[in-house]
PDB file of C-alpha atoms in Angstrom:
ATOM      1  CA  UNK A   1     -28.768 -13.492 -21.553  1.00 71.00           C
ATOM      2  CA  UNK A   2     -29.141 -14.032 -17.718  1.00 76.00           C
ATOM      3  CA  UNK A   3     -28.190 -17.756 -17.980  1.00 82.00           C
ATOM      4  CA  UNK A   4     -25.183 -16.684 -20.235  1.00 84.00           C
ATOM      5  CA  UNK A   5     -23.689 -14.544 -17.435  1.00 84.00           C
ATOM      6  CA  UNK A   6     -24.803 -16.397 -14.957  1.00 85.00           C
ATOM      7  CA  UNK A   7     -22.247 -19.343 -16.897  1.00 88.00           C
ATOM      8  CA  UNK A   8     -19.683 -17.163 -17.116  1.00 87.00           C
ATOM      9  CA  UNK A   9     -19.400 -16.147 -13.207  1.00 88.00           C
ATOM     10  CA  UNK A  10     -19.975 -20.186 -12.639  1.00 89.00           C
ATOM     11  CA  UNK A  11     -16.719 -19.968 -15.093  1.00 90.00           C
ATOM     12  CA  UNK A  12     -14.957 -17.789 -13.774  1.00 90.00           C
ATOM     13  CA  UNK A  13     -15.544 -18.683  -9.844  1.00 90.00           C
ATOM     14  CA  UNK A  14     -14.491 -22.078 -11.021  1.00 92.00           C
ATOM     15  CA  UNK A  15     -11.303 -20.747 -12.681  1.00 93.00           C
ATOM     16  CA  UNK A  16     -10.709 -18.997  -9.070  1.00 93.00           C
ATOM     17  CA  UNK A  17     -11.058 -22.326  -6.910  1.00 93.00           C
ATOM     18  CA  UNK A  18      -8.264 -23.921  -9.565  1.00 94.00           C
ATOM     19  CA  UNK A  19      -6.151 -21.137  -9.106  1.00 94.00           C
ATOM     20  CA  UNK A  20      -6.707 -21.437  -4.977  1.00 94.00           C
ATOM     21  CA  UNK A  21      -6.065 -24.718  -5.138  1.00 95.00           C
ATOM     22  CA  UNK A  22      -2.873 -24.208  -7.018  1.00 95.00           C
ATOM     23  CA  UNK A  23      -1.492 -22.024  -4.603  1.00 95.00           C
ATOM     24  CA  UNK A  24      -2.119 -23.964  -1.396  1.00 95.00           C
ATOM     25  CA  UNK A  25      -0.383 -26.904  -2.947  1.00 96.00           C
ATOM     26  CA  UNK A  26       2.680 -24.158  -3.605  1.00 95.00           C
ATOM     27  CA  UNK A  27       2.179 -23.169  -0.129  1.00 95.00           C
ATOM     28  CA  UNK A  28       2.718 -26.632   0.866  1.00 96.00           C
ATOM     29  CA  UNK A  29       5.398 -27.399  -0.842  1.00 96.00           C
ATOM     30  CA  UNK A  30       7.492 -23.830   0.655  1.00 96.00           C
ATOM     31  CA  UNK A  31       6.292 -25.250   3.916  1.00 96.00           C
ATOM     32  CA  UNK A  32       8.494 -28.594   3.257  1.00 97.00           C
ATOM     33  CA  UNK A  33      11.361 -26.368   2.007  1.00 96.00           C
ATOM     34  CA  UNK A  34      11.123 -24.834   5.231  1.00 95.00           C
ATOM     35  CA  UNK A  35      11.457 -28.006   6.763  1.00 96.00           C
ATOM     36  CA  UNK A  36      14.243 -29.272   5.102  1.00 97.00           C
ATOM     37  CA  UNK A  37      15.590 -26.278   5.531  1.00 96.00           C
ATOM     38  CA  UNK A  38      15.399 -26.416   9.441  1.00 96.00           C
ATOM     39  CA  UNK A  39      16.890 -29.849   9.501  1.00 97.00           C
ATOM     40  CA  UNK A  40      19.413 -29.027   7.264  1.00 96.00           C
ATOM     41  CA  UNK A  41      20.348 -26.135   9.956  1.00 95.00           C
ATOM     42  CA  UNK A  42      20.072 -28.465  12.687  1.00 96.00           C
ATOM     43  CA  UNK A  43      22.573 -31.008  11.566  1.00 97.00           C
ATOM     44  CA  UNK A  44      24.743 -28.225  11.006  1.00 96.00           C
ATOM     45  CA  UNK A  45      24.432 -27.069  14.261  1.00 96.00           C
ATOM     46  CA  UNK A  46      25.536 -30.625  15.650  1.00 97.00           C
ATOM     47  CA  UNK A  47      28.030 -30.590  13.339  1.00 96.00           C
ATOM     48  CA  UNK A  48      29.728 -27.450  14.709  1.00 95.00           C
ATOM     49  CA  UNK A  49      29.249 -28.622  18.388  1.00 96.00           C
ATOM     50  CA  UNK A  50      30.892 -31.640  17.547  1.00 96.00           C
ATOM     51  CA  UNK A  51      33.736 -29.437  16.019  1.00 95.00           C
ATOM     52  CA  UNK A  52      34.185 -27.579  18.852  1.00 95.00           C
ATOM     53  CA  UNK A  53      34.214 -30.533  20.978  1.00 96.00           C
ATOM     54  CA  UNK A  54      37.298 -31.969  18.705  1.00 95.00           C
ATOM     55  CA  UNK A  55      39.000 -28.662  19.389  1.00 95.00           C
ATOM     56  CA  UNK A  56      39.005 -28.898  22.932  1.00 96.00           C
ATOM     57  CA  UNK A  57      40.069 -31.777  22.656  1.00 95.00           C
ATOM     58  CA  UNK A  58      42.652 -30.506  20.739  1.00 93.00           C
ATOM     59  CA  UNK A  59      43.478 -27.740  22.839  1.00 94.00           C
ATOM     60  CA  UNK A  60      43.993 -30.286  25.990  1.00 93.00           C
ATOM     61  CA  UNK A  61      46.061 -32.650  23.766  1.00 87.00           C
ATOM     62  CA  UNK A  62      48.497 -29.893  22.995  1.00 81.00           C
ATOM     63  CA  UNK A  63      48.646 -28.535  26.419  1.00 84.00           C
ATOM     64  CA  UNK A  64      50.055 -31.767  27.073  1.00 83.00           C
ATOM     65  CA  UNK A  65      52.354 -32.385  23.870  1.00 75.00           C
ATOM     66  CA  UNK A  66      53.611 -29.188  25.162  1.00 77.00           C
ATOM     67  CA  UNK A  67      55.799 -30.651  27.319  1.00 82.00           C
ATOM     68  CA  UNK A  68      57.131 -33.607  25.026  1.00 86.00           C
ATOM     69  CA  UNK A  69      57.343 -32.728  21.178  1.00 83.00           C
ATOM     70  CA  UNK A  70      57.206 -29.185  19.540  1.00 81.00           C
ATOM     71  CA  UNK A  71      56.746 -31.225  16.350  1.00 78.00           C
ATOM     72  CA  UNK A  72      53.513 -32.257  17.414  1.00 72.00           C
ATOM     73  CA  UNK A  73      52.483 -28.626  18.148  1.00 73.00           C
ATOM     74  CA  UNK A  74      52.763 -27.614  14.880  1.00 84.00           C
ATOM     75  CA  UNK A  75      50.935 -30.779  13.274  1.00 85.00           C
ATOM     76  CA  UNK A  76      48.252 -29.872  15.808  1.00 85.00           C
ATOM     77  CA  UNK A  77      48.418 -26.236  15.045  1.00 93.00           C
ATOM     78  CA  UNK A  78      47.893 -27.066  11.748  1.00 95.00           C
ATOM     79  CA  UNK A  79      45.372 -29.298  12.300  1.00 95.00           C
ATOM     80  CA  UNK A  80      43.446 -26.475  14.474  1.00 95.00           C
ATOM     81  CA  UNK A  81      43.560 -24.041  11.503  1.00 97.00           C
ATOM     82  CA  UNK A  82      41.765 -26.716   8.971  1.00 96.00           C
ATOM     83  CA  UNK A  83      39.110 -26.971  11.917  1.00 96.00           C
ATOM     84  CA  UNK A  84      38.415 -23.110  12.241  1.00 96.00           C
ATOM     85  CA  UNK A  85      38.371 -22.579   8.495  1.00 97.00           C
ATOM     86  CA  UNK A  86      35.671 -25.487   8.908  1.00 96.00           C
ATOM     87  CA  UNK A  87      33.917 -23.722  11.057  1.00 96.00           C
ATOM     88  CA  UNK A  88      33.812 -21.014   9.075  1.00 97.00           C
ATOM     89  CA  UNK A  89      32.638 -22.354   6.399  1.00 97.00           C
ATOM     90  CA  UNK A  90      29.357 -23.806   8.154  1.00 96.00           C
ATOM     91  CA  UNK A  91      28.791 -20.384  10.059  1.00 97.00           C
ATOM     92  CA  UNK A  92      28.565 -18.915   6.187  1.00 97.00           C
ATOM     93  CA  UNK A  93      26.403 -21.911   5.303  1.00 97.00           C
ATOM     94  CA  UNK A  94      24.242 -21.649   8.319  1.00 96.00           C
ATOM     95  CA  UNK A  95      23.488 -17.644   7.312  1.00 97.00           C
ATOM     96  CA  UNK A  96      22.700 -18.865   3.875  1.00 97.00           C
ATOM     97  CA  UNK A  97      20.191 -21.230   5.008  1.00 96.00           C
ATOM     98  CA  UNK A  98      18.791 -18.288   7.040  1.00 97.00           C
ATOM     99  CA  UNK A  99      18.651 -16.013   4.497  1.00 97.00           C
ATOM    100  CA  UNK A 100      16.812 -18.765   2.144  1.00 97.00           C
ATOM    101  CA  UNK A 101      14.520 -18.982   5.448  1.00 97.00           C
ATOM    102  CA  UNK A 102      13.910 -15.598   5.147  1.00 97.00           C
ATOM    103  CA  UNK A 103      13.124 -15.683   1.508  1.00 97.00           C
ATOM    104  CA  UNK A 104      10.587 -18.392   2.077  1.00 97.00           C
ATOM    105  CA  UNK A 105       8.983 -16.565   4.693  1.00 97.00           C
ATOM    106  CA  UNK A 106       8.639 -13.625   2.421  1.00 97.00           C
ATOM    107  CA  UNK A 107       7.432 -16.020   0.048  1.00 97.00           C
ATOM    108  CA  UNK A 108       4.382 -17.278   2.452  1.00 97.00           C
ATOM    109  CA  UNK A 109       3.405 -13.663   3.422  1.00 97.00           C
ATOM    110  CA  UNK A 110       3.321 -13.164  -0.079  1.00 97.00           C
ATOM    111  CA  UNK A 111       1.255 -15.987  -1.015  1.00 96.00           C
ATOM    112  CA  UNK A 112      -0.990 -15.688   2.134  1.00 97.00           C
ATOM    113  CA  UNK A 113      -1.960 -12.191   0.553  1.00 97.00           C
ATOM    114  CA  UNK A 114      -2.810 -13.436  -2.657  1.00 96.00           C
ATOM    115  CA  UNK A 115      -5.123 -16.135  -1.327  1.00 96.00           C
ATOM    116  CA  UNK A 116      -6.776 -13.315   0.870  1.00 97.00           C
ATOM    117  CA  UNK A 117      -7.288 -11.226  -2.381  1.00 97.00           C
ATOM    118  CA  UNK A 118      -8.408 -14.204  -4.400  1.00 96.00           C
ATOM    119  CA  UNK A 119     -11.315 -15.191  -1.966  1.00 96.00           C
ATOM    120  CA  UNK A 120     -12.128 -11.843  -1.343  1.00 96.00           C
ATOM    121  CA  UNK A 121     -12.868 -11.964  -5.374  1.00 95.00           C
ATOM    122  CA  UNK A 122     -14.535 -15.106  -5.000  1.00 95.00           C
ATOM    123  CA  UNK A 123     -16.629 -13.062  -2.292  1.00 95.00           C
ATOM    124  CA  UNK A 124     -17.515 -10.703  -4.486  1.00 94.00           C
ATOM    125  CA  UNK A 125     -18.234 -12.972  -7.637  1.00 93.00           C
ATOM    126  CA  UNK A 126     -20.917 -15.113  -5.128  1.00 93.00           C
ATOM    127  CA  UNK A 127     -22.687 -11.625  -4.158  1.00 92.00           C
ATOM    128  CA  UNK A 128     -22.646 -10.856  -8.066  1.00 89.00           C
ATOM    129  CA  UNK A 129     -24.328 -14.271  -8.530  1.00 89.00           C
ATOM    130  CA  UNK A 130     -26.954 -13.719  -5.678  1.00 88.00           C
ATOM    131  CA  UNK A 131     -27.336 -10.222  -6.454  1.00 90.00           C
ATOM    132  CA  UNK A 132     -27.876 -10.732 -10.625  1.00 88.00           C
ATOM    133  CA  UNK A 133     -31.122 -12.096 -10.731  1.00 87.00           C
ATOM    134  CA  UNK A 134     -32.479  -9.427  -8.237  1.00 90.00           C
ATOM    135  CA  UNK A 135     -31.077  -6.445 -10.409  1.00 91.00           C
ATOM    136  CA  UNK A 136     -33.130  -7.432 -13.131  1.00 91.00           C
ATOM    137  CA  UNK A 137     -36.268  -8.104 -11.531  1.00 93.00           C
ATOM    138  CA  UNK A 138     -36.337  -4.439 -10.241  1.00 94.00           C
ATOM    139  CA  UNK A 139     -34.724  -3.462 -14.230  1.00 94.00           C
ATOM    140  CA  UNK A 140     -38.312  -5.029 -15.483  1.00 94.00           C
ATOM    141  CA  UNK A 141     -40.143  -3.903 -12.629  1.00 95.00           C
ATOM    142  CA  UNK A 142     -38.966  -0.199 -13.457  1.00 95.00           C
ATOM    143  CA  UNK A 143     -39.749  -0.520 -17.166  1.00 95.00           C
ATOM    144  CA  UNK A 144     -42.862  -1.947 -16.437  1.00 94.00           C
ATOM    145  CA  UNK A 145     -43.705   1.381 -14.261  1.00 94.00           C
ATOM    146  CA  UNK A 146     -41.959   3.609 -17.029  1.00 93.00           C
ATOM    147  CA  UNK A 147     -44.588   2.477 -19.137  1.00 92.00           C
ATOM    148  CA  UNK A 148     -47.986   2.221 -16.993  1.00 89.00           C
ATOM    149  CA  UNK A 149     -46.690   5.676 -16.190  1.00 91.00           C
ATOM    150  CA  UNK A 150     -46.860   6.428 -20.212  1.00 89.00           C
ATOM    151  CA  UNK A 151     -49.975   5.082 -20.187  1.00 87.00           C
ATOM    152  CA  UNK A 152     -51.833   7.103 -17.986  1.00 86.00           C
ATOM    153  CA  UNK A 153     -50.344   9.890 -18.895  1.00 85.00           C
ATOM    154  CA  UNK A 154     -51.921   9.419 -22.190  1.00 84.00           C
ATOM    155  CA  UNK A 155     -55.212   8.479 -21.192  1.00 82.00           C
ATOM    156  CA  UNK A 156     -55.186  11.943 -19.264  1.00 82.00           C
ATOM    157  CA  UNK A 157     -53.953  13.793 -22.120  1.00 81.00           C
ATOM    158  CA  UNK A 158     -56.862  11.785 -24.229  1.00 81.00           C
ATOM    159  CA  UNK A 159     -59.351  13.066 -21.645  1.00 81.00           C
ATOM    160  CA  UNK A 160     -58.861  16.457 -21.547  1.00 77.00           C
ATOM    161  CA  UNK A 161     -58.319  16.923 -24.940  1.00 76.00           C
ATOM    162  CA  UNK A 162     -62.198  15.028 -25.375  1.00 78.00           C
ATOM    163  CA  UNK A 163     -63.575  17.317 -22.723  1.00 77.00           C
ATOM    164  CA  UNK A 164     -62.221  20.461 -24.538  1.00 75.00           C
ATOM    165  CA  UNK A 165     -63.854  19.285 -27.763  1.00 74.00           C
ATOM    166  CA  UNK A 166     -66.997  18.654 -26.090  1.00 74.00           C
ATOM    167  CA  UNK A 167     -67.082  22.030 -24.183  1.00 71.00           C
ATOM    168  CA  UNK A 168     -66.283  23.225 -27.798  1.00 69.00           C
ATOM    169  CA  UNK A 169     -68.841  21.415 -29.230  1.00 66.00           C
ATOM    170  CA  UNK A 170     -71.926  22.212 -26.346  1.00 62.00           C
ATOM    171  CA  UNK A 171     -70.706  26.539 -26.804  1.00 59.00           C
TER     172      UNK A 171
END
């Protein structure tokens, strides 16, 4: 019975490091979302300093089409609204990406917790382990005392009841 359980806490500790091992491999693979994720919000940070580069230098260019063509100002005009409705469109993909960010984060706390709960368990299963063969030594030892006990209770009752008989016996 005692190697039986102590197989199925080998069993079930095993079952544990499996399931560990699974999630560190999931917390690896979060950790390279992450990083995509960063250099996916880098280049888009290039990308709108190099926008706002082009419209300065389309501000300066029709500061000085200004003075020559007011067809030109319009073209560029037009030309400056297609930019800003670029840039916002990667300022709503950047908070996107930094809401995902946050999501993963979330995710790692989360998983961080479980692994803290799960080798806690595993804690706890190893103490069971060390601690089963010792709770059944003192389980015999305390049946082994229950009964001595019995026993010399009735050798005293045996004694007694032979001294009464021969105090009986000697009146």
């Amino acid at each position: 019975m005692i190697i039986i359980l102590q197989q199925l806490l080998l069993l079930l500790l095993l079952l544990l490091l499996l399931l560990l091992l699974l999630l560190l491999l999931l917390l690896l693979l979060l950790l390279l979302l992450l990083l995509l994720l960063l250099l996916l919000l880098l280049l888009l940070l290039l990308l709108l300093l190099l926008l706002l580069l082009l419209l300065l230098l389309l501000l300066l260019l029709l500061l000085l089409l200004l003075l020559l063509q007011l067809l030109l100002l319009l073209l560029l005009l037009l030309l400056l609204l297609l930019l800003l409705l670029l840039l916002l469109l990667l300022l709503l993909l950047l908070l996107l990406l930094l809401l995902l960010l946050l999501l993963l984060l979330l995710l790692l706390l989360l998983l961080l917790l479980l692994l803290l709960l799960l080798l806690l368990l595993l804690l706890l299963l190893l103490l069971l382990l060390l601690l089963l063969p010792l709770l059944l030594l003192l389980l015999l030892l305390l049946l082994l005392l229950k009964n001595a006990m019995r026993r010399v209770n009735r050798e005293s009752m045996q004694n007694i009841f032979t001294k009464k008989r021969l105090e009986g016996a000697g009146e």
